[in-house]
PDB file of C-alpha atoms in Angstrom:
ATOM      1  CA  MET Z 255       0.000   0.000   0.000  1.00  0.00           C
ATOM      2  CA  ASP Z 256       1.218   3.509  -0.725  1.00  0.00           C
ATOM      3  CA  LEU Z 257      -0.016   7.078  -0.396  1.00  0.00           C
ATOM      4  CA  LYS Z 258      -1.058   7.235  -4.044  1.00  0.00           C
ATOM      5  CA  GLN Z 259      -3.419   4.291  -3.544  1.00  0.00           C
ATOM      6  CA  PHE Z 260      -4.773   5.896  -0.398  1.00  0.00           C
ATOM      7  CA  ARG Z 261      -5.408   9.138  -2.270  1.00  0.00           C
ATOM      8  CA  TYR Z 262      -7.293   7.231  -4.981  1.00  0.00           C
ATOM      9  CA  PHE Z 263      -9.296   5.329  -2.373  1.00  0.00           C
ATOM     10  CA  VAL Z 264     -10.245   8.450  -0.366  1.00  0.00           C
ATOM     11  CA  THR Z 265     -11.230  10.317  -3.518  1.00  0.00           C
ATOM     12  CA  VAL Z 266     -13.529   7.475  -4.638  1.00  0.00           C
ATOM     13  CA  VAL Z 267     -15.204   7.438  -1.221  1.00  0.00           C
ATOM     14  CA  ASN Z 268     -15.599  11.220  -1.174  1.00  0.00           C
ATOM     15  CA  GLU Z 269     -16.961  11.407  -4.728  1.00  0.00           C
ATOM     16  CA  GLY Z 270     -19.286   8.417  -4.360  1.00  0.00           C
ATOM     17  CA  THR Z 271     -18.529   6.746  -7.712  1.00  0.00           C
ATOM     18  CA  ILE Z 272     -15.447   5.601  -9.567  1.00  0.00           C
ATOM     19  CA  SER Z 273     -16.360   7.675 -12.618  1.00  0.00           C
ATOM     20  CA  ALA Z 274     -16.660  10.887 -10.572  1.00  0.00           C
ATOM     21  CA  ALA Z 275     -13.411  10.096  -8.768  1.00  0.00           C
ATOM     22  CA  ALA Z 276     -11.608   9.460 -12.069  1.00  0.00           C
ATOM     23  CA  GLU Z 277     -12.746  12.846 -13.324  1.00  0.00           C
ATOM     24  CA  LYS Z 278     -11.617  14.480 -10.093  1.00  0.00           C
ATOM     25  CA  LEU Z 279      -8.214  12.799 -10.365  1.00  0.00           C
ATOM     26  CA  HIS Z 280      -7.888  13.628 -14.106  1.00  0.00           C
ATOM     27  CA  MET Z 281      -7.532  10.006 -15.114  1.00  0.00           C
ATOM     28  CA  THR Z 282      -9.621   7.358 -16.850  1.00  0.00           C
ATOM     29  CA  GLN Z 283     -11.681   4.760 -15.009  1.00  0.00           C
ATOM     30  CA  PRO Z 284      -9.807   1.523 -15.942  1.00  0.00           C
ATOM     31  CA  PRO Z 285      -6.493   2.385 -14.228  1.00  0.00           C
ATOM     32  CA  LEU Z 286      -8.352   3.709 -11.189  1.00  0.00           C
ATOM     33  CA  SER Z 287     -10.379   0.491 -10.936  1.00  0.00           C
ATOM     34  CA  THR Z 288      -7.138  -1.484 -11.246  1.00  0.00           C
ATOM     35  CA  GLN Z 289      -5.575   0.429  -8.336  1.00  0.00           C
ATOM     36  CA  LEU Z 290      -8.624  -0.213  -6.169  1.00  0.00           C
ATOM     37  CA  LYS Z 291      -8.491  -3.940  -6.924  1.00  0.00           C
ATOM     38  CA  LEU Z 292      -4.779  -4.006  -6.044  1.00  0.00           C
ATOM     39  CA  LEU Z 293      -5.557  -2.232  -2.779  1.00  0.00           C
ATOM     40  CA  GLU Z 294      -8.220  -4.811  -1.921  1.00  0.00           C
ATOM     41  CA  GLU Z 295      -5.836  -7.636  -2.771  1.00  0.00           C
ATOM     42  CA  GLU Z 296      -3.174  -6.206  -0.462  1.00  0.00           C
ATOM     43  CA  ALA Z 297      -5.768  -5.645   2.273  1.00  0.00           C
ATOM     44  CA  GLY Z 298      -7.002  -9.205   1.863  1.00  0.00           C
ATOM     45  CA  CYS Z 299     -10.664  -8.228   2.106  1.00  0.00           C
ATOM     46  CA  LEU Z 300     -13.387  -6.318   0.291  1.00  0.00           C
ATOM     47  CA  LEU Z 301     -13.373  -2.571   0.888  1.00  0.00           C
ATOM     48  CA  PHE Z 302     -16.391  -1.688  -1.269  1.00  0.00           C
ATOM     49  CA  GLU Z 303     -19.822  -3.043  -1.997  1.00  0.00           C
ATOM     50  CA  ARG Z 304     -20.305  -1.979  -5.588  1.00  0.00           C
ATOM     51  CA  GLY Z 305     -23.810  -0.990  -6.651  1.00  0.00           C
ATOM     52  CA  PRO Z 306     -25.173   0.036 -10.060  1.00  0.00           C
ATOM     53  CA  ARG Z 307     -24.949   3.745  -9.265  1.00  0.00           C
ATOM     54  CA  SER Z 308     -22.681   4.089  -6.262  1.00  0.00           C
ATOM     55  CA  ILE Z 309     -20.326   2.284  -3.943  1.00  0.00           C
ATOM     56  CA  ARG Z 310     -20.702   1.588  -0.246  1.00  0.00           C
ATOM     57  CA  LEU Z 311     -17.907   0.942   2.208  1.00  0.00           C
ATOM     58  CA  THR Z 312     -17.645  -2.331   4.075  1.00  0.00           C
ATOM     59  CA  ASP Z 313     -16.645  -2.222   7.743  1.00  0.00           C
ATOM     60  CA  ALA Z 314     -13.031  -2.826   6.687  1.00  0.00           C
ATOM     61  CA  GLY Z 315     -13.370  -0.027   4.149  1.00  0.00           C
ATOM     62  CA  LYS Z 316     -14.634   2.381   6.806  1.00  0.00           C
ATOM     63  CA  MET Z 317     -11.652   1.604   9.006  1.00  0.00           C
ATOM     64  CA  LEU Z 318      -9.209   2.033   6.120  1.00  0.00           C
ATOM     65  CA  TYR Z 319     -10.861   5.309   5.097  1.00  0.00           C
ATOM     66  CA  GLU Z 320     -10.361   6.826   8.548  1.00  0.00           C
ATOM     67  CA  ARG Z 321      -6.700   5.756   8.623  1.00  0.00           C
ATOM     68  CA  ALA Z 322      -6.068   6.854   5.040  1.00  0.00           C
ATOM     69  CA  VAL Z 323      -7.469  10.346   5.666  1.00  0.00           C
ATOM     70  CA  THR Z 324      -5.179  10.698   8.685  1.00  0.00           C
ATOM     71  CA  LEU Z 325      -2.124   9.451   6.776  1.00  0.00           C
ATOM     72  CA  LEU Z 326      -2.737  11.784   3.838  1.00  0.00           C
ATOM     73  CA  HIS Z 327      -3.146  14.695   6.239  1.00  0.00           C
ATOM     74  CA  MET Z 328       0.068  13.737   8.019  1.00  0.00           C
ATOM     75  CA  SER Z 329       1.874  13.528   4.681  1.00  0.00           C
ATOM     76  CA  SER Z 330       0.718  17.030   3.811  1.00  0.00           C
ATOM     77  CA  LEU Z 331       1.886  18.345   7.177  1.00  0.00           C
ATOM     78  CA  LEU Z 332       5.266  16.668   6.782  1.00  0.00           C
ATOM     79  CA  LYS Z 333       5.800  18.294   3.381  1.00  0.00           C
ATOM     80  CA  GLU Z 334       4.951  21.683   4.885  1.00  0.00           C
ATOM     81  CA  GLU Z 335       7.354  21.155   7.795  1.00  0.00           C
ATOM     82  CA  LEU Z 336      10.164  20.099   5.446  1.00  0.00           C
ATOM     83  CA  ARG Z 337       9.501  23.126   3.255  1.00  0.00           C
ATOM     84  CA  GLU Z 338       9.736  25.341   6.317  1.00  0.00           C
ATOM     85  CA  TYR Z 339      12.971  23.641   7.367  1.00  0.00           C
ATOM     86  CA  ARG Z 340      14.533  24.119   3.927  1.00  0.00           C
ATOM     87  CA  HIS Z 341      13.560  27.717   3.411  1.00  0.00           C
ATOM     88  CA  GLY Z 342      13.390  29.012   6.970  1.00  0.00           C
ATOM     89  CA  SER Z 343       9.916  30.435   6.405  1.00  0.00           C
ATOM     90  CA  HIS Z 344       7.706  31.348   9.310  1.00  0.00           C
ATOM     91  CA  GLY Z 345       5.001  28.910   8.266  1.00  0.00           C
ATOM     92  CA  THR Z 346       1.751  27.968   9.984  1.00  0.00           C
ATOM     93  CA  LEU Z 347       1.198  27.219  13.647  1.00  0.00           C
ATOM     94  CA  ARG Z 348      -1.168  24.276  14.169  1.00  0.00           C
ATOM     95  CA  LEU Z 349      -2.607  25.038  17.580  1.00  0.00           C
ATOM     96  CA  GLY Z 350      -5.354  23.347  19.574  1.00  0.00           C
ATOM     97  CA  ILE Z 351      -7.331  25.363  22.091  1.00  0.00           C
ATOM     98  CA  VAL Z 352     -10.228  24.808  24.477  1.00  0.00           C
ATOM     99  CA  SER Z 353     -13.293  27.018  24.063  1.00  0.00           C
ATOM    100  CA  SER Z 354     -13.071  28.547  27.544  1.00  0.00           C
ATOM    101  CA  VAL Z 355      -9.711  30.090  26.608  1.00  0.00           C
ATOM    102  CA  ASN Z 356     -10.468  30.890  22.958  1.00  0.00           C
ATOM    103  CA  SER Z 357     -12.112  34.169  23.892  1.00  0.00           C
ATOM    104  CA  THR Z 358     -10.851  37.550  25.036  1.00  0.00           C
ATOM    105  CA  LEU Z 359      -7.756  36.021  26.630  1.00  0.00           C
ATOM    106  CA  PHE Z 360      -6.553  34.292  23.469  1.00  0.00           C
ATOM    107  CA  CYS Z 361      -7.298  37.394  21.385  1.00  0.00           C
ATOM    108  CA  GLN Z 362      -4.963  39.332  23.687  1.00  0.00           C
ATOM    109  CA  TRP Z 363      -2.258  36.700  23.184  1.00  0.00           C
ATOM    110  CA  PHE Z 364      -2.741  36.633  19.443  1.00  0.00           C
ATOM    111  CA  ARG Z 365      -2.593  40.417  19.109  1.00  0.00           C
ATOM    112  CA  GLY Z 366       0.709  40.635  20.967  1.00  0.00           C
ATOM    113  CA  PHE Z 367       2.241  37.652  19.178  1.00  0.00           C
ATOM    114  CA  HIS Z 368       1.084  38.805  15.745  1.00  0.00           C
ATOM    115  CA  GLU Z 369       2.716  42.196  16.217  1.00  0.00           C
ATOM    116  CA  SER Z 370       6.140  40.561  16.658  1.00  0.00           C
ATOM    117  CA  HIS Z 371       5.554  37.652  14.221  1.00  0.00           C
ATOM    118  CA  PRO Z 372       3.333  39.031  11.425  1.00  0.00           C
ATOM    119  CA  ASP Z 373       4.264  36.289   8.933  1.00  0.00           C
ATOM    120  CA  ILE Z 374       3.083  33.378  11.082  1.00  0.00           C
ATOM    121  CA  GLN Z 375      -0.371  32.050  10.237  1.00  0.00           C
ATOM    122  CA  PHE Z 376      -2.638  30.166  12.639  1.00  0.00           C
ATOM    123  CA  GLU Z 377      -4.548  26.964  12.027  1.00  0.00           C
ATOM    124  CA  LEU Z 378      -6.775  26.555  15.082  1.00  0.00           C
ATOM    125  CA  SER Z 379      -8.344  23.305  16.214  1.00  0.00           C
ATOM    126  CA  GLU Z 380     -11.069  23.845  18.825  1.00  0.00           C
ATOM    127  CA  ASP Z 381     -11.987  20.939  21.061  1.00  0.00           C
ATOM    128  CA  ASN Z 382     -12.232  19.929  24.684  1.00  0.00           C
ATOM    129  CA  THR Z 383      -9.060  19.047  26.584  1.00  0.00           C
ATOM    130  CA  TYR Z 384      -9.258  15.294  25.962  1.00  0.00           C
ATOM    131  CA  GLY Z 385      -9.960  15.751  22.258  1.00  0.00           C
ATOM    132  CA  LEU Z 386      -6.881  17.949  21.977  1.00  0.00           C
ATOM    133  CA  LEU Z 387      -4.730  15.388  23.798  1.00  0.00           C
ATOM    134  CA  ASP Z 388      -5.712  12.827  21.149  1.00  0.00           C
ATOM    135  CA  LYS Z 389      -4.891  15.248  18.332  1.00  0.00           C
ATOM    136  CA  LEU Z 390      -1.474  15.898  19.837  1.00  0.00           C
ATOM    137  CA  ARG Z 391      -0.785  12.164  20.130  1.00  0.00           C
ATOM    138  CA  ASN Z 392      -1.787  11.690  16.476  1.00  0.00           C
ATOM    139  CA  GLY Z 393       0.347  14.602  15.272  1.00  0.00           C
ATOM    140  CA  LEU Z 394      -2.599  16.621  13.978  1.00  0.00           C
ATOM    141  CA  ILE Z 395      -1.558  19.689  15.993  1.00  0.00           C
ATOM    142  CA  GLU Z 396       1.800  20.836  17.400  1.00  0.00           C
ATOM    143  CA  LEU Z 397       0.721  22.654  20.540  1.00  0.00           C
ATOM    144  CA  ALA Z 398      -2.413  22.730  22.643  1.00  0.00           C
ATOM    145  CA  ILE Z 399      -3.749  25.139  25.222  1.00  0.00           C
ATOM    146  CA  VAL Z 400      -5.762  23.076  27.679  1.00  0.00           C
ATOM    147  CA  ARG Z 401      -6.934  23.147  31.282  1.00  0.00           C
ATOM    148  CA  THR Z 402      -6.069  21.040  34.264  1.00  0.00           C
ATOM    149  CA  PRO Z 403      -6.901  18.459  35.373  1.00  0.00           C
ATOM    150  CA  PHE Z 404      -5.767  16.067  32.635  1.00  0.00           C
ATOM    151  CA  PRO Z 405      -3.376  13.066  32.380  1.00  0.00           C
ATOM    152  CA  SER Z 406      -0.048  14.763  31.654  1.00  0.00           C
ATOM    153  CA  GLY Z 407       2.365  11.826  31.423  1.00  0.00           C
ATOM    154  CA  ASP Z 408       2.857  11.968  27.639  1.00  0.00           C
ATOM    155  CA  PHE Z 409       3.341  15.717  27.440  1.00  0.00           C
ATOM    156  CA  GLN Z 410       5.666  18.581  28.167  1.00  0.00           C
ATOM    157  CA  CYS Z 411       3.520  20.954  30.227  1.00  0.00           C
ATOM    158  CA  ILE Z 412       3.983  24.691  30.707  1.00  0.00           C
ATOM    159  CA  PRO Z 413       1.541  26.079  33.301  1.00  0.00           C
ATOM    160  CA  LEU Z 414       0.486  29.615  32.382  1.00  0.00           C
ATOM    161  CA  LYS Z 415      -2.359  30.889  34.546  1.00  0.00           C
ATOM    162  CA  LYS Z 416      -4.182  29.460  37.547  1.00  0.00           C
ATOM    163  CA  GLU Z 417      -7.856  30.409  37.686  1.00  0.00           C
ATOM    164  CA  ALA Z 418     -10.732  30.109  40.120  1.00  0.00           C
ATOM    165  CA  ILE Z 419     -13.898  28.219  39.190  1.00  0.00           C
ATOM    166  CA  LEU Z 420     -16.976  30.430  39.093  1.00  0.00           C
ATOM    167  CA  ALA Z 421     -20.723  30.016  39.396  1.00  0.00           C
ATOM    168  CA  ALA Z 422     -22.526  32.329  36.968  1.00  0.00           C
ATOM    169  CA  GLY Z 423     -26.187  33.072  36.413  1.00  0.00           C
ATOM    170  CA  HIS Z 424     -28.890  35.724  36.519  1.00  0.00           C
ATOM    171  CA  LYS Z 425     -28.988  37.867  39.641  1.00  0.00           C
ATOM    172  CA  HIS Z 426     -32.352  36.557  40.786  1.00  0.00           C
ATOM    173  CA  LEU Z 427     -30.990  33.008  41.096  1.00  0.00           C
ATOM    174  CA  PHE Z 428     -28.550  34.156  43.788  1.00  0.00           C
ATOM    175  CA  GLN Z 429     -31.252  36.121  45.632  1.00  0.00           C
ATOM    176  CA  ASN Z 430     -33.142  32.993  46.644  1.00  0.00           C
ATOM    177  CA  PRO Z 431     -33.764  33.377  50.420  1.00  0.00           C
ATOM    178  CA  ASP Z 432     -32.850  29.731  50.944  1.00  0.00           C
ATOM    179  CA  ILE Z 433     -29.266  30.350  49.819  1.00  0.00           C
ATOM    180  CA  SER Z 434     -28.650  34.110  49.996  1.00  0.00           C
ATOM    181  CA  HIS Z 435     -27.346  33.876  53.565  1.00  0.00           C
ATOM    182  CA  LYS Z 436     -24.668  31.452  52.302  1.00  0.00           C
ATOM    183  CA  ILE Z 437     -23.289  33.926  49.751  1.00  0.00           C
ATOM    184  CA  SER Z 438     -20.732  36.602  50.580  1.00  0.00           C
ATOM    185  CA  PRO Z 439     -22.377  40.042  50.540  1.00  0.00           C
ATOM    186  CA  SER Z 440     -19.565  41.674  48.560  1.00  0.00           C
ATOM    187  CA  SER Z 441     -20.195  42.437  44.901  1.00  0.00           C
ATOM    188  CA  ASP Z 442     -17.575  39.916  43.787  1.00  0.00           C
ATOM    189  CA  GLY Z 443     -18.233  37.558  46.683  1.00  0.00           C
ATOM    190  CA  LYS Z 444     -17.945  33.828  47.042  1.00  0.00           C
ATOM    191  CA  ILE Z 445     -20.592  31.155  47.066  1.00  0.00           C
ATOM    192  CA  SER Z 446     -20.465  28.032  49.194  1.00  0.00           C
ATOM    193  CA  LEU Z 447     -20.902  24.506  47.919  1.00  0.00           C
ATOM    194  CA  GLU Z 448     -23.948  24.218  50.188  1.00  0.00           C
ATOM    195  CA  ALA Z 449     -25.531  27.175  48.385  1.00  0.00           C
ATOM    196  CA  LEU Z 450     -24.609  25.736  44.994  1.00  0.00           C
ATOM    197  CA  SER Z 451     -26.281  22.438  45.814  1.00  0.00           C
ATOM    198  CA  ALA Z 452     -29.638  24.250  46.000  1.00  0.00           C
ATOM    199  CA  LEU Z 453     -29.301  25.819  42.542  1.00  0.00           C
ATOM    200  CA  PRO Z 454     -30.029  24.452  39.032  1.00  0.00           C
ATOM    201  CA  LEU Z 455     -26.492  23.805  37.812  1.00  0.00           C
ATOM    202  CA  ILE Z 456     -25.183  23.750  34.251  1.00  0.00           C
ATOM    203  CA  LEU Z 457     -21.783  22.214  33.664  1.00  0.00           C
ATOM    204  CA  TYR Z 458     -19.731  20.675  30.939  1.00  0.00           C
ATOM    205  CA  ARG Z 459     -18.844  17.074  31.553  1.00  0.00           C
ATOM    206  CA  ARG Z 460     -15.141  17.328  32.291  1.00  0.00           C
ATOM    207  CA  TRP Z 461     -15.965  19.271  35.467  1.00  0.00           C
ATOM    208  CA  GLU Z 462     -18.464  16.722  36.727  1.00  0.00           C
ATOM    209  CA  PRO Z 463     -15.959  14.364  38.477  1.00  0.00           C
ATOM    210  CA  VAL Z 464     -14.167  17.313  40.126  1.00  0.00           C
ATOM    211  CA  LEU Z 465     -17.393  18.876  41.380  1.00  0.00           C
ATOM    212  CA  LYS Z 466     -18.830  15.538  42.449  1.00  0.00           C
ATOM    213  CA  GLU Z 467     -15.761  14.889  44.615  1.00  0.00           C
ATOM    214  CA  ALA Z 468     -16.018  18.353  46.169  1.00  0.00           C
ATOM    215  CA  PHE Z 469     -19.736  17.919  46.838  1.00  0.00           C
ATOM    216  CA  HIS Z 470     -19.308  14.457  48.309  1.00  0.00           C
ATOM    217  CA  SER Z 471     -16.605  15.743  50.666  1.00  0.00           C
ATOM    218  CA  ARG Z 472     -19.335  17.967  52.167  1.00  0.00           C
ATOM    219  CA  ASN Z 473     -21.979  15.218  52.107  1.00  0.00           C
ATOM    220  CA  LEU Z 474     -23.801  17.007  49.311  1.00  0.00           C
ATOM    221  CA  SER Z 475     -25.314  15.490  46.190  1.00  0.00           C
ATOM    222  CA  LEU Z 476     -24.591  16.835  42.699  1.00  0.00           C
ATOM    223  CA  GLU Z 477     -27.665  16.737  40.466  1.00  0.00           C
ATOM    224  CA  PRO Z 478     -27.089  19.207  37.602  1.00  0.00           C
ATOM    225  CA  LEU Z 479     -29.913  20.556  35.505  1.00  0.00           C
ATOM    226  CA  CYS Z 480     -27.783  20.173  32.368  1.00  0.00           C
ATOM    227  CA  LYS Z 481     -24.523  18.484  31.406  1.00  0.00           C
ATOM    228  CA  ASN Z 482     -22.878  19.371  28.079  1.00  0.00           C
ATOM    229  CA  ASP Z 483     -19.578  19.194  26.235  1.00  0.00           C
ATOM    230  CA  ASP Z 484     -18.589  22.831  25.783  1.00  0.00           C
ATOM    231  CA  ALA Z 485     -17.972  25.909  27.946  1.00  0.00           C
ATOM    232  CA  ARG Z 486     -19.847  28.015  25.402  1.00  0.00           C
ATOM    233  CA  THR Z 487     -23.019  25.975  25.868  1.00  0.00           C
ATOM    234  CA  THR Z 488     -22.734  26.399  29.619  1.00  0.00           C
ATOM    235  CA  ALA Z 489     -22.292  30.165  29.183  1.00  0.00           C
ATOM    236  CA  PHE Z 490     -25.214  30.473  26.739  1.00  0.00           C
ATOM    237  CA  TRP Z 491     -27.595  28.635  29.071  1.00  0.00           C
ATOM    238  CA  ALA Z 492     -26.489  30.689  32.069  1.00  0.00           C
ATOM    239  CA  ASP Z 493     -26.781  33.901  30.051  1.00  0.00           C
ATOM    240  CA  ALA Z 494     -30.349  32.928  29.119  1.00  0.00           C
ATOM    241  CA  GLY Z 495     -31.281  32.581  32.798  1.00  0.00           C
ATOM    242  CA  LEU Z 496     -31.813  28.833  32.618  1.00  0.00           C
ATOM    243  CA  GLY Z 497     -29.540  28.015  35.534  1.00  0.00           C
ATOM    244  CA  VAL Z 498     -26.146  28.596  37.121  1.00  0.00           C
ATOM    245  CA  GLY Z 499     -23.166  27.712  34.944  1.00  0.00           C
ATOM    246  CA  ILE Z 500     -19.906  26.339  36.349  1.00  0.00           C
ATOM    247  CA  LEU Z 501     -17.027  27.912  34.435  1.00  0.00           C
ATOM    248  CA  PRO Z 502     -13.374  28.879  34.839  1.00  0.00           C
ATOM    249  CA  GLU Z 503     -12.555  32.534  35.357  1.00  0.00           C
ATOM    250  CA  SER Z 504     -11.460  33.507  31.832  1.00  0.00           C
ATOM    251  CA  ALA Z 505     -14.733  32.216  30.379  1.00  0.00           C
ATOM    252  CA  VAL Z 506     -16.652  35.204  31.775  1.00  0.00           C
ATOM    253  CA  SER Z 507     -15.917  37.010  28.493  1.00  0.00           C
ATOM    254  CA  LEU Z 508     -18.490  34.671  26.921  1.00  0.00           C
ATOM    255  CA  PHE Z 509     -21.328  36.367  28.791  1.00  0.00           C
ATOM    256  CA  ARG Z 510     -23.348  39.080  27.054  1.00  0.00           C
ATOM    257  CA  ASN Z 511     -26.358  39.571  29.331  1.00  0.00           C
ATOM    258  CA  PRO Z 512     -25.972  42.391  31.912  1.00  0.00           C
ATOM    259  CA  GLU Z 513     -28.225  40.393  34.246  1.00  0.00           C
ATOM    260  CA  THR Z 514     -25.580  37.671  34.479  1.00  0.00           C
ATOM    261  CA  VAL Z 515     -23.323  37.834  37.537  1.00  0.00           C
ATOM    262  CA  TRP Z 516     -20.706  35.426  38.849  1.00  0.00           C
ATOM    263  CA  LYS Z 517     -19.411  34.254  42.199  1.00  0.00           C
ATOM    264  CA  THR Z 518     -16.206  32.427  43.054  1.00  0.00           C
ATOM    265  CA  ILE Z 519     -16.875  28.964  44.440  1.00  0.00           C
ATOM    266  CA  ASP Z 520     -15.608  28.899  48.025  1.00  0.00           C
ATOM    267  CA  ASP Z 521     -13.348  25.875  47.751  1.00  0.00           C
ATOM    268  CA  GLU Z 522      -9.585  26.241  47.385  1.00  0.00           C
ATOM    269  CA  GLU Z 523      -9.333  22.934  45.536  1.00  0.00           C
ATOM    270  CA  LEU Z 524     -11.667  24.063  42.735  1.00  0.00           C
ATOM    271  CA  THR Z 525      -9.192  25.745  40.420  1.00  0.00           C
ATOM    272  CA  SER Z 526      -7.986  25.157  36.884  1.00  0.00           C
ATOM    273  CA  THR Z 527      -4.640  26.055  35.332  1.00  0.00           C
ATOM    274  CA  ILE Z 528      -4.407  27.080  31.690  1.00  0.00           C
ATOM    275  CA  THR Z 529      -1.523  24.996  30.354  1.00  0.00           C
ATOM    276  CA  LEU Z 530       0.461  24.962  27.113  1.00  0.00           C
ATOM    277  CA  ILE Z 531       1.427  21.413  26.145  1.00  0.00           C
ATOM    278  CA  HIS Z 532       3.200  19.458  23.410  1.00  0.00           C
ATOM    279  CA  GLY Z 533       4.489  15.928  22.995  1.00  0.00           C
ATOM    280  CA  LYS Z 534       7.641  15.262  25.003  1.00  0.00           C
ATOM    281  CA  ASN Z 535       9.612  14.032  22.001  1.00  0.00           C
ATOM    282  CA  SER Z 536       7.698  15.722  19.209  1.00  0.00           C
ATOM    283  CA  TYR Z 537       9.169  17.978  16.523  1.00  0.00           C
ATOM    284  CA  LEU Z 538       8.169  21.628  16.895  1.00  0.00           C
ATOM    285  CA  SER Z 539       8.216  24.021  13.975  1.00  0.00           C
ATOM    286  CA  ALA Z 540       9.822  27.446  14.230  1.00  0.00           C
ATOM    287  CA  ALA Z 541       6.319  28.923  14.538  1.00  0.00           C
ATOM    288  CA  ALA Z 542       5.426  26.630  17.453  1.00  0.00           C
ATOM    289  CA  LYS Z 543       8.694  27.366  19.235  1.00  0.00           C
ATOM    290  CA  ALA Z 544       8.175  31.107  18.802  1.00  0.00           C
ATOM    291  CA  PHE Z 545       4.630  30.968  20.198  1.00  0.00           C
ATOM    292  CA  GLY Z 546       5.714  28.855  23.159  1.00  0.00           C
ATOM    293  CA  GLU Z 547       8.520  31.277  23.949  1.00  0.00           C
ATOM    294  CA  TYR Z 548       6.129  34.220  23.676  1.00  0.00           C
ATOM    295  CA  LEU Z 549       3.721  32.717  26.232  1.00  0.00           C
ATOM    296  CA  ARG Z 550       6.543  31.737  28.598  1.00  0.00           C
ATOM    297  CA  GLU Z 551       7.859  35.297  28.555  1.00  0.00           C
ATOM    298  CA  LEU Z 552       4.356  36.715  28.976  1.00  0.00           C
ATOM    299  CA  TYR Z 553       3.737  34.678  32.133  1.00  0.00           C
ATOM    300  CA  GLY Z 554       7.308  34.551  33.400  1.00  0.00           C
ATOM    301  CA  VAL Z 555       7.614  30.788  33.029  1.00  0.00           C
ATOM    302  CA  SER Z 556      11.019  29.162  32.550  1.00  0.00           C
ATOM    303  CA  GLY Z 557      11.628  25.862  30.773  1.00  0.00           C
ATOM    304  CA  SER Z 558      12.130  24.366  27.354  1.00  0.00           C
TER     305      SER Z 558
END
């Protein structure tokens, strides 16, 4: 098997028919059909179920398609990295970032970095922390900006900013007489876990184990109104007055409703550190190295 066969195979799947794929590849159908047969012979199993008007992937074909797309993407990235190495160009930074950071904070970083490195382009991959860890392991991105906690064994980690975890929602939710006496009276006050347990909570799933442990330590039960997979969803629901969202500090820039207020959760263990990570033994482009150095200088962090 080689990359040319994979490119033929992926194109046939994407186009839906061999004739359309042949046109896309600027070749005739017979040699393309021959390459597909050779690929099936090397695989030792059928990859397609051929119909009169279209083809359909077998289970083996679906697996090969996923791997082939990844390999072709990796090949493209490798060519770009070699081109950068040969010519010393600034290139493109392939950066993963979680949604709770990709807001005002990241825009501040980007503005400062872009001023000193105007020729570097960004290719952003937005995902949750665990999705970005997988992309780093598979070489789809060079760097990732994630949040603790996460399993860090495979990565070089550069902690940037430690943040409190906040409870955010419409003012009236915090004025409930059953909980108001458990909230600090100051305008930027704290809220106890006991008070939180009486509110309709909205959280994205990666915070559930952390909150559940904190609640259980106080003999409280955690029964959220809504669990989701993204900080933005949590912020949108809280902004709409549907409940109290649990979010890290920098995510407050996601709020647009003036009725939305936030309180720091009164638990010293409930914090999250924004962290820049990359594979311990992975190659970093000049663009990635420059961005890492910029963030280290910005936050006064030493290390390689």
